[in-house]
Short mmCIF file of C-alpha atoms in Angstrom, two decimals:
data_model
loop_
_atom_site.label_atom_id
_atom_site.label_comp_id
_atom_site.label_asym_id
_atom_site.label_seq_id
_atom_site.Cartn_x
_atom_site.Cartn_y
_atom_site.Cartn_z
CA MET A 277 -56.72 3.86 4.76
CA ALA A 278 -55.65 7.02 2.30
CA GLU A 279 -52.00 6.56 1.00
CA LYS A 280 -50.08 10.13 1.01
CA ASN A 281 -49.16 11.47 -2.28
CA SER A 282 -45.76 10.93 -3.49
CA GLU A 283 -44.98 14.50 -2.73
CA GLU A 284 -45.34 13.69 0.71
CA ASN A 285 -43.62 9.73 1.09
CA SER A 286 -40.41 11.49 -0.48
CA GLU A 287 -37.52 12.41 1.57
CA GLU A 288 -34.65 13.94 0.55
CA LYS A 289 -31.78 10.90 1.34
CA THR A 290 -27.99 11.66 1.24
CA VAL A 291 -25.92 9.03 -0.30
CA PHE A 292 -22.71 8.26 0.06
CA LYS A 293 -20.56 6.68 -2.51
CA ARG A 294 -18.37 3.69 -1.16
CA TYR A 295 -15.84 2.99 -3.22
CA PRO A 296 -14.41 -1.05 -2.13
CA PHE A 297 -11.71 -1.43 -0.32
CA GLN A 298 -8.36 -2.73 -2.27
CA LEU A 299 -5.94 -5.37 -0.51
CA ALA A 300 -2.45 -3.26 -0.24
CA LYS A 301 1.18 -3.33 1.11
CA VAL A 302 2.25 -0.85 3.67
CA SER A 303 5.03 0.24 1.32
CA ASP A 304 2.56 1.16 -1.47
CA LEU A 305 0.49 3.48 0.44
CA SER A 306 0.11 6.63 -0.88
CA LYS A 307 -2.17 10.05 -1.00
CA GLU A 308 -3.56 8.20 -3.80
CA THR A 309 -4.87 5.06 -2.33
CA LYS A 310 -7.86 5.95 -0.79
CA ASN A 311 -10.07 2.82 0.62
CA VAL A 312 -7.32 -0.39 2.00
CA ALA A 313 -7.19 -3.33 3.32
CA ILE A 314 -3.90 -3.65 5.44
CA THR A 315 -2.96 -6.89 7.48
CA GLY A 316 0.24 -6.77 9.95
CA ILE A 317 1.35 -7.45 13.06
CA VAL A 318 0.25 -4.72 15.86
CA LEU A 319 3.62 -3.44 16.84
CA SER A 320 2.06 -0.76 19.94
CA LYS A 321 -0.84 0.63 21.28
CA ASP A 322 -1.44 4.25 22.04
CA SER A 323 -5.10 4.37 24.41
CA GLU A 324 -4.43 8.26 24.77
CA ILE A 325 -5.42 8.69 21.19
CA GLN A 326 -6.45 5.38 20.16
CA SER A 327 -4.01 4.68 17.39
CA PHE A 328 -2.01 0.92 17.11
CA ILE A 329 1.26 1.04 14.84
CA ILE A 330 0.97 -2.43 12.28
CA ASP A 331 3.85 -3.74 10.56
CA ASP A 332 3.23 -6.38 7.15
CA SER A 333 7.01 -6.53 6.81
CA THR A 334 7.09 -3.96 3.87
CA GLY A 335 6.13 -1.36 6.25
CA LYS A 336 5.02 0.18 9.02
CA VAL A 337 2.05 2.33 9.08
CA ASN A 338 -0.38 4.04 12.07
CA VAL A 339 -3.98 2.68 12.86
CA ILE A 340 -6.07 5.59 14.69
CA THR A 341 -9.73 4.24 15.47
CA ASN A 342 -12.81 5.45 16.80
CA ASN A 343 -14.40 1.99 18.00
CA SER A 344 -13.06 1.92 21.75
CA THR A 345 -14.79 -1.58 21.21
CA ALA A 346 -12.62 -2.54 18.61
CA PHE A 347 -9.47 -1.13 19.95
CA GLY A 348 -9.94 -2.89 23.43
CA THR A 349 -9.51 -5.68 21.20
CA ILE A 350 -6.41 -5.37 19.96
CA GLU A 351 -3.18 -7.00 21.16
CA GLU A 352 0.09 -6.34 20.46
CA GLY A 353 1.26 -8.71 18.39
CA LYS A 354 -1.72 -9.92 17.25
CA VAL A 355 -2.33 -10.24 13.37
CA VAL A 356 -5.13 -8.04 12.68
CA ARG A 357 -6.84 -6.42 9.32
CA VAL A 358 -7.85 -3.13 8.77
CA LEU A 359 -10.18 -1.95 6.39
CA GLY A 360 -10.22 2.49 6.43
CA LYS A 361 -9.47 5.50 4.40
CA THR A 362 -5.59 6.64 4.41
CA TRP A 363 -4.67 10.32 5.10
CA GLY A 364 -1.81 12.18 4.93
CA GLU A 365 0.79 11.90 2.88
CA GLY A 366 4.75 11.09 2.16
CA GLU A 367 5.60 9.53 5.98
CA ASP A 368 3.03 10.35 7.43
CA ILE A 369 0.37 8.10 6.08
CA GLU A 370 -1.87 6.99 8.12
CA ILE A 371 -4.88 5.19 8.51
CA GLN A 372 -8.52 6.19 9.63
CA SER A 373 -10.41 2.17 10.39
CA ASP A 374 -13.60 1.85 9.27
CA LEU A 375 -13.35 -1.96 10.61
CA ILE A 376 -11.00 -4.09 12.49
CA GLN A 377 -10.64 -7.55 12.05
CA ASP A 378 -8.68 -10.51 14.12
CA PHE A 379 -6.14 -12.58 11.53
CA SER A 380 -4.65 -14.28 14.73
CA LYS A 381 -5.71 -17.63 13.42
CA ILE A 382 -4.56 -16.97 9.86
CA ASP A 383 -1.26 -18.03 8.63
CA PHE A 384 0.59 -14.69 8.25
CA ASN A 385 3.14 -16.19 6.39
CA LEU A 386 0.91 -17.62 4.16
CA TYR A 387 -1.45 -14.73 3.85
CA LYS A 388 1.70 -12.49 3.03
CA LYS A 389 2.40 -14.77 -0.64
CA THR A 390 -1.63 -14.40 -1.64
CA ILE A 391 -1.18 -10.02 -1.68
#
């Protein structure tokens, strides 16, 4: 079996630079914060646009998701951790979620002391 030359093997690849998620509080969010991990209690859901509001006791933030499976598991009163990107500014800051984790088995008050 003959090997293809290196020009035939080379493919142009798109490289996306990913930054780590930083633990953050809602009160710390600004347009400068990019990838964040926020943990809070789900206050409400909006099924029309697949968004929900979480409260981490320092403030509230709207979270938007494109993942209908993850959105279906979210319940009001449940503790979740959202990993995502911030966008907007001032009072209009929102999080576009990359990942939503169920933190309902975590002692939320104890967890808040660690961040």
